[in-house]
Amino acid sequence: MSDLATKWGVDESRFWLHGRMPQETVRFDEQTGLWNVYGHAEALAIFADPATYSSDTARVFLADSDLDVGDSFDGNPVVMDPPFHGRMRKLVSRAFTPKTVAELAPRIAALTHELLDDVAGRDRVELVSALAYPLPVIVIAELLGVPAGERDVFKGWVDKIFDSDREVSLESTEEQRQDIEEGLEQARELREYLRGHADERRRAPREDLLTKLVEAEVDGQRLSSTEVANFANVLLVAGHVTTTMLIGNTLLCLDADPDADARLRADRSLLPSTIEESLRYMSPFASLYRATMTEAEIAGQRIPKDQLLAVRIGAANRDERVFERPHTFDPGRDPNPHVGFGHGIHFCLGAPLARLEGRIALDILLDRFPVLRADPEHPPTFLPSPDLTGVKTLTLLSH
């Protein structure tokens, strides 16, 4: 297939699309102060050892900052370590089991048809706004019990949270401080919105995830409204961002490989493996971060305590030691041990839902549109954050 970075003029420094894992699987970057981890085995080892590699990265990232983060991280399972992380995760784990998720299939299919009905008959369709964004955000909003009709408001908040195109760095600059402040402000607005819904559930419980969080107890204590809101915030944001990128990325890959597109249209049993290869080839969350709790050794490199590690998922998923022809999109790849959903205790809770949404949406798209190809007059645009791999807009010709 043609190289996506070359075809669409993407900056080659965006390593998730163009570029290769360096010879060293672990490399210290003096400019940013980060330890970059590129290897697949090294990523697995880090994710499997939360006692050494903590998810509470703010402890290091904001160590010398005078920023007031307040209660921004209270109740957020993404930045928690054991044992509290496991107790928080258990609160909603039943909502994301394969069996529970499978029961959502009819609703996901109905929503997909409904959204595509709105663009039926058009010569070109902007896929992200038509389907890839609204579908997963409606599903997760309905699960939580917040109004899915307010999805445009959610999108405004989330876009601003991920709007910066700057690399994470321990070198404090005014620009980075401004980015952090703006991100915290957007997260705060979304949190206040969700806190209002949490308070309402205390007065009038319903059959939804938000009520379950409000009524749950951890170590004999109810969660505060702030903890509920931060937890719900993660579910709402992570519950749709990954799937939005997954759907768009898969279609972009199929556009660049007409043979793969033709095979998939002829044999839909290839959909699951096509989705897995998309998660590997264009990993939605291209980087995850950890902080060392003690001195550690990775790939022969001694890393002191209280250092910030950037685990480059996009590079690990192209590790030549693990993946044959790693820079080739191969929908039939087997085995495919990618880490697109992470690994260990922080493995993406919503992975079964994201896979199901992607499979159903893509299957229906292929049924309803015999032709879907990227519009050269309206080339795709990409999310600005170097930690995310996904299209921001993707205009497709449907005839």
Coordinates of C-alpha atoms in Angstrom, one line a residue:
M1 CA 0.0 0.0 0.0
S2 CA 1.1 3.6 -0.5
D3 CA 2.7 5.3 2.5
L4 CA 0.0 7.3 4.2
A5 CA 2.3 10.0 5.3
T6 CA 3.6 10.6 1.8
K7 CA 0.2 10.4 0.2
W8 CA -1.4 12.9 2.4
G9 CA 1.6 15.2 3.1
V10 CA 1.7 14.4 6.9
D11 CA 4.8 15.8 8.8
E12 CA 7.3 12.9 8.8
S13 CA 8.2 13.8 12.4
R14 CA 4.8 12.3 13.4
F15 CA 6.5 9.0 14.1
W16 CA 3.2 7.1 14.4
L17 CA 2.8 7.3 10.7
H18 CA 6.2 7.6 9.2
G19 CA 9.5 6.7 10.7
R20 CA 10.9 3.6 12.4
M21 CA 11.8 2.4 15.8
P22 CA 15.3 3.6 16.6
Q23 CA 18.0 1.1 17.2
E24 CA 17.8 1.7 21.0
T25 CA 14.5 0.5 22.5
V26 CA 14.9 3.0 25.3
R27 CA 16.3 6.5 24.8
F28 CA 16.6 9.5 27.1
D29 CA 15.6 12.8 25.4
E30 CA 17.6 15.6 27.0
Q31 CA 15.4 18.2 25.3
T32 CA 12.2 17.0 26.9
G33 CA 13.6 15.2 30.0
L34 CA 11.6 12.1 29.0
W35 CA 12.7 8.5 28.8
N36 CA 11.2 7.3 25.5
V37 CA 10.4 3.6 25.3
Y38 CA 10.0 2.2 21.8
G39 CA 10.2 -1.6 22.2
H40 CA 7.2 -4.0 22.4
A41 CA 8.7 -6.2 25.1
E42 CA 9.8 -3.2 27.1
A43 CA 6.3 -1.7 26.9
L44 CA 4.7 -5.0 28.1
A45 CA 7.2 -5.1 31.1
I46 CA 6.4 -1.6 32.1
F47 CA 2.6 -2.0 31.9
A48 CA 2.9 -5.3 33.9
D49 CA 4.7 -3.7 36.8
P50 CA 2.6 -0.8 38.3
A51 CA 4.6 -1.0 41.6
T52 CA 7.7 0.2 39.7
Y53 CA 6.1 2.2 36.9
S54 CA 3.3 4.3 38.4
S55 CA 0.3 5.8 36.5
D56 CA 0.3 8.8 38.8
T57 CA 2.5 10.8 36.4
A58 CA 1.4 14.2 37.7
R59 CA 3.6 13.5 40.7
V60 CA 6.6 13.9 38.4
F61 CA 5.2 16.0 35.5
L62 CA 3.9 18.7 37.8
A63 CA 6.5 18.4 40.6
D64 CA 8.0 21.8 40.0
S65 CA 4.8 23.5 38.9
D66 CA 2.8 26.0 40.9
L67 CA -0.4 25.0 39.0
D68 CA -3.3 24.3 41.2
V69 CA -4.9 21.1 39.9
G70 CA -7.3 20.9 42.8
D71 CA -9.5 17.9 42.6
S72 CA -8.8 17.3 38.9
F73 CA -7.6 13.7 39.4
D74 CA -9.8 12.6 42.3
G75 CA -11.6 9.4 41.3
N76 CA -9.8 9.1 37.9
P77 CA -8.8 5.4 37.5
V78 CA -6.4 6.2 34.6
V79 CA -3.9 7.8 37.0
M80 CA -4.5 5.4 39.9
D81 CA -2.2 2.6 41.1
P82 CA -3.2 -0.6 43.0
P83 CA -5.0 -1.3 45.2
F84 CA -7.4 1.6 44.8
H85 CA -7.3 1.3 41.0
G86 CA -8.7 -2.2 41.1
R87 CA -11.5 -1.2 43.5
M88 CA -12.5 1.7 41.3
R89 CA -12.3 -0.3 38.1
K90 CA -14.4 -3.1 39.6
L91 CA -17.3 -0.6 40.0
V92 CA -18.1 -0.6 36.3
S93 CA -16.4 -3.6 35.0
R94 CA -19.6 -5.6 34.6
A95 CA -20.9 -2.9 32.2
F96 CA -18.1 -3.7 29.8
T97 CA -17.9 -7.5 29.8
P98 CA -18.2 -9.2 26.4
K99 CA -21.6 -10.6 27.2
T100 CA -23.0 -7.2 28.4
V101 CA -21.5 -5.4 25.5
A102 CA -22.8 -7.9 23.0
E103 CA -26.4 -7.1 24.1
L104 CA -25.8 -3.5 22.8
A105 CA -25.3 -4.8 19.2
P106 CA -28.9 -4.1 18.1
R107 CA -28.8 -0.5 19.4
I108 CA -25.4 0.1 17.8
A109 CA -26.7 -1.2 14.4
A110 CA -29.9 0.9 14.7
L111 CA -27.9 4.0 15.5
T112 CA -25.5 3.4 12.6
H113 CA -28.3 3.1 10.1
E114 CA -30.0 6.2 11.6
L115 CA -26.9 8.3 11.3
L116 CA -26.2 7.1 7.7
D117 CA -29.8 7.8 6.7
D118 CA -29.0 11.5 7.3
V119 CA -26.2 11.4 4.7
A120 CA -27.8 9.0 2.2
G121 CA -27.7 10.0 -1.4
R122 CA -24.8 12.4 -1.0
D123 CA -21.8 12.2 -3.4
R124 CA -19.4 12.8 -0.6
V125 CA -19.6 12.2 3.2
E126 CA -17.4 13.6 5.9
L127 CA -17.2 10.4 7.9
V128 CA -16.1 11.7 11.3
S129 CA -19.0 14.1 11.8
A130 CA -21.5 11.8 10.1
L131 CA -20.7 8.6 12.0
A132 CA -17.3 8.0 13.6
Y133 CA -17.8 10.6 16.3
P134 CA -21.6 10.6 17.0
L135 CA -22.0 6.8 17.1
P136 CA -19.7 6.0 20.1
V137 CA -20.5 9.1 22.0
I138 CA -24.2 8.4 21.8
V139 CA -23.6 4.8 23.0
I140 CA -21.5 5.8 26.0
A141 CA -23.7 8.7 26.9
E142 CA -26.7 6.4 26.9
L143 CA -24.8 3.9 29.1
L144 CA -23.9 6.7 31.6
G145 CA -27.3 8.3 31.5
V146 CA -26.4 11.7 30.2
P147 CA -28.2 13.4 27.3
A148 CA -26.7 12.1 24.1
G149 CA -28.3 15.1 22.3
E150 CA -25.6 17.3 23.9
R151 CA -22.9 15.5 22.0
D152 CA -21.8 18.7 20.2
V153 CA -21.1 20.2 23.6
F154 CA -19.0 17.2 24.6
K155 CA -17.1 17.4 21.4
G156 CA -16.2 21.0 22.0
W157 CA -14.8 20.2 25.4
V158 CA -12.9 17.1 24.2
D159 CA -11.5 18.8 21.2
K160 CA -10.0 21.5 23.3
I161 CA -8.5 19.0 25.8
F162 CA -6.6 17.3 22.9
D163 CA -6.0 20.4 20.9
S164 CA -2.3 21.0 21.5
D165 CA 0.3 19.9 19.0
R166 CA 3.2 20.1 21.4
E167 CA 5.1 17.2 22.8
V168 CA 5.0 16.5 26.5
S169 CA 8.1 17.9 28.1
L170 CA 9.5 18.4 31.6
E171 CA 11.1 21.6 30.4
S172 CA 8.6 24.2 31.7
T173 CA 7.7 26.8 29.1
E174 CA 5.0 29.4 29.1
E175 CA 3.4 27.7 26.1
Q176 CA 3.2 24.4 27.9
R177 CA 1.8 26.0 31.0
Q178 CA -0.9 27.6 28.9
D179 CA -1.7 24.2 27.3
I180 CA -2.0 22.6 30.7
E181 CA -4.2 25.4 32.1
E182 CA -6.5 25.3 29.0
G183 CA -6.8 21.5 29.2
L184 CA -7.5 21.6 32.9
E185 CA -10.2 24.3 32.3
Q186 CA -11.9 22.2 29.7
A187 CA -11.8 19.1 31.9
R188 CA -13.1 21.2 34.7
E189 CA -16.1 22.3 32.7
L190 CA -16.9 18.8 31.7
R191 CA -16.5 17.6 35.3
E192 CA -18.9 20.3 36.6
Y193 CA -21.4 19.2 34.0
L194 CA -21.2 15.6 35.1
R195 CA -21.1 16.5 38.8
G196 CA -24.5 18.1 38.3
H197 CA -25.8 14.9 36.8
A198 CA -24.3 12.9 39.7
D199 CA -26.0 15.2 42.3
E200 CA -29.3 14.7 40.5
R201 CA -28.8 10.9 40.7
R202 CA -28.5 11.1 44.4
R203 CA -31.9 12.7 44.5
A204 CA -33.5 10.5 41.8
P205 CA -31.7 7.3 41.0
R206 CA -32.0 5.7 37.6
E207 CA -31.0 2.5 35.8
D208 CA -27.7 3.8 34.4
L209 CA -23.9 3.8 35.1
L210 CA -23.9 7.2 36.7
T211 CA -26.4 5.9 39.4
K212 CA -24.2 2.8 39.9
L213 CA -21.2 5.1 40.6
V214 CA -23.2 7.3 42.9
E215 CA -24.5 4.3 44.9
A216 CA -21.2 2.4 44.9
E217 CA -18.9 2.1 47.9
V218 CA -15.1 1.7 48.0
D219 CA -13.7 0.6 51.3
G220 CA -17.1 1.3 52.9
Q221 CA -17.2 4.9 51.7
R222 CA -19.4 6.4 49.0
L223 CA -17.6 8.3 46.2
S224 CA -17.9 12.0 46.4
S225 CA -19.7 13.8 43.6
T226 CA -16.3 15.0 42.3
E227 CA -14.9 11.4 42.2
V228 CA -18.1 10.2 40.4
A229 CA -17.8 13.1 37.9
N230 CA -14.1 12.4 37.2
F231 CA -14.7 8.7 36.8
A232 CA -17.6 9.4 34.5
N233 CA -15.5 12.0 32.6
V234 CA -12.9 9.2 31.8
L235 CA -15.7 6.9 30.6
L236 CA -17.3 9.5 28.4
V237 CA -14.0 10.7 26.9
A238 CA -12.2 7.4 26.5
G239 CA -15.5 5.7 25.7
H240 CA -15.8 7.5 22.4
V241 CA -12.4 8.9 21.4
T242 CA -10.7 5.5 20.7
T243 CA -13.7 4.2 18.6
T244 CA -13.9 7.5 16.6
M245 CA -10.2 7.1 15.7
L246 CA -10.5 3.4 15.1
I247 CA -13.3 3.8 12.5
G248 CA -11.7 6.6 10.7
N249 CA -8.2 5.0 10.7
T250 CA -9.5 1.7 9.3
L251 CA -11.3 3.4 6.4
L252 CA -8.2 5.5 5.7
C253 CA -6.1 2.3 5.6
L254 CA -8.6 0.5 3.3
D255 CA -8.6 3.5 1.0
A256 CA -4.9 3.2 0.7
D257 CA -5.1 -0.5 0.0
P258 CA -7.8 -1.2 -2.6
D259 CA -7.0 -5.0 -2.6
A260 CA -7.6 -5.2 1.1
D261 CA -10.9 -3.2 0.7
A262 CA -12.0 -5.6 -2.0
R263 CA -11.2 -8.7 0.0
L264 CA -13.0 -7.3 3.1
R265 CA -16.1 -6.5 1.0
A266 CA -16.1 -10.0 -0.3
D267 CA -15.5 -11.7 3.0
R268 CA -16.8 -9.9 6.1
S269 CA -15.2 -12.6 8.4
L270 CA -12.1 -10.5 7.9
L271 CA -13.5 -7.6 9.8
P272 CA -12.2 -8.5 13.2
S273 CA -8.6 -9.0 12.0
T274 CA -8.8 -5.9 9.9
I275 CA -9.8 -3.9 13.0
E276 CA -6.9 -5.4 15.0
E277 CA -4.5 -4.5 12.2
S278 CA -5.8 -1.0 12.2
L279 CA -5.3 -0.7 15.9
R280 CA -1.7 -1.8 15.4
Y281 CA -0.9 0.1 12.2
M282 CA -2.4 3.4 13.4
S283 CA -2.6 3.0 17.2
P284 CA -5.2 5.5 18.5
F285 CA -3.3 6.4 21.6
A286 CA 0.2 6.5 20.3
S287 CA 1.8 7.2 23.7
L288 CA 1.1 6.4 27.3
Y289 CA 3.1 7.7 30.3
R290 CA 4.4 6.2 33.5
A291 CA 6.6 7.5 36.4
T292 CA 9.3 5.4 38.1
M293 CA 8.7 4.8 41.8
T294 CA 12.2 3.3 42.3
E295 CA 15.3 3.0 40.3
A296 CA 14.6 0.6 37.4
E297 CA 16.4 -1.1 34.5
I298 CA 14.9 -1.4 31.1
A299 CA 16.7 -2.9 28.1
G300 CA 20.0 -2.4 30.0
Q301 CA 19.3 1.2 30.8
R302 CA 19.4 2.3 34.4
I303 CA 16.5 4.8 35.0
P304 CA 16.5 6.7 38.3
K305 CA 13.5 7.1 40.6
D306 CA 11.0 9.8 39.8
Q307 CA 11.6 9.9 36.1
L308 CA 8.8 10.3 33.4
L309 CA 8.6 7.5 30.8
A310 CA 6.8 8.0 27.4
V311 CA 5.8 4.5 26.2
R312 CA 5.5 4.9 22.5
I313 CA 2.7 2.5 21.6
G314 CA 2.8 3.5 18.0
A315 CA 6.5 2.4 17.8
A316 CA 6.0 -0.7 19.9
N317 CA 3.3 -1.9 17.5
R318 CA 5.9 -1.7 14.7
D319 CA 8.7 -3.5 16.5
E320 CA 10.5 -5.6 13.9
R321 CA 11.4 -8.2 16.6
V322 CA 7.7 -9.0 17.0
F323 CA 5.9 -8.0 13.7
E324 CA 7.0 -9.2 10.3
R325 CA 6.8 -6.4 7.8
P326 CA 5.7 -4.0 10.5
H327 CA 5.2 -1.0 8.2
T328 CA 2.8 -2.9 6.0
F329 CA -0.9 -2.8 6.7
D330 CA -1.9 -6.5 6.6
P331 CA -5.5 -7.3 7.6
G332 CA -4.7 -11.0 7.7
R333 CA -1.9 -10.6 10.2
D334 CA -1.8 -13.6 12.6
P335 CA -0.7 -13.5 15.3
N336 CA -1.1 -9.8 16.1
P337 CA -0.1 -9.1 19.7
H338 CA -0.5 -5.3 19.4
V339 CA -0.7 -3.1 22.5
G340 CA -3.2 -0.7 21.0
F341 CA -5.5 -1.1 24.0
G342 CA -2.6 -1.1 26.5
H343 CA -1.7 -4.1 28.7
G344 CA -1.9 -5.2 32.3
I345 CA -4.2 -3.6 34.9
H346 CA -4.9 -0.6 32.8
F347 CA -5.9 -2.5 29.7
C348 CA -8.7 -0.5 28.1
L349 CA -11.9 -1.3 30.0
G350 CA -13.9 -0.4 26.9
A351 CA -12.0 -2.6 24.4
P352 CA -14.9 -5.0 23.8
L353 CA -17.3 -2.1 23.2
A354 CA -14.8 -0.3 20.8
R355 CA -14.3 -3.5 18.8
L356 CA -18.0 -4.2 18.6
E357 CA -18.9 -0.6 17.5
G358 CA -16.1 -0.7 14.9
R359 CA -17.2 -4.1 13.5
I360 CA -20.9 -3.2 13.3
A361 CA -20.3 0.3 11.9
L362 CA -17.8 -0.8 9.2
D363 CA -20.0 -3.8 8.2
I364 CA -23.0 -1.5 7.6
L365 CA -20.9 1.1 5.9
L366 CA -19.6 -1.4 3.4
D367 CA -23.1 -2.7 2.8
R368 CA -24.6 0.7 2.2
F369 CA -21.7 2.2 0.2
P370 CA -20.4 0.0 -2.6
V371 CA -17.7 2.6 -3.1
L372 CA -15.9 4.6 -0.4
R373 CA -12.7 6.4 -1.3
A374 CA -10.9 9.4 0.1
D375 CA -11.6 12.6 -1.7
P376 CA -8.3 14.1 -3.1
E377 CA -9.9 17.5 -3.3
H378 CA -10.7 17.4 0.4
P379 CA -7.7 15.5 1.9
P380 CA -8.0 14.1 5.5
T381 CA -6.9 16.2 8.4
F382 CA -5.3 14.7 11.5
L383 CA -5.7 15.3 15.2
P384 CA -3.0 17.7 16.3
S385 CA -1.8 15.9 19.4
P386 CA 1.3 13.8 18.8
D387 CA -0.1 11.4 21.4
L388 CA -3.1 10.6 19.3
T389 CA -3.3 8.8 15.9
G390 CA -6.5 9.6 14.1
V391 CA -8.2 11.6 11.4
K392 CA -10.0 14.8 12.5
T393 CA -11.9 14.9 9.2
L394 CA -12.2 12.3 6.5
T395 CA -14.2 13.1 3.4
L396 CA -15.2 10.1 1.4
L397 CA -16.6 9.9 -2.2
S398 CA -19.5 7.5 -2.2
H399 CA -20.0 7.1 -6.0

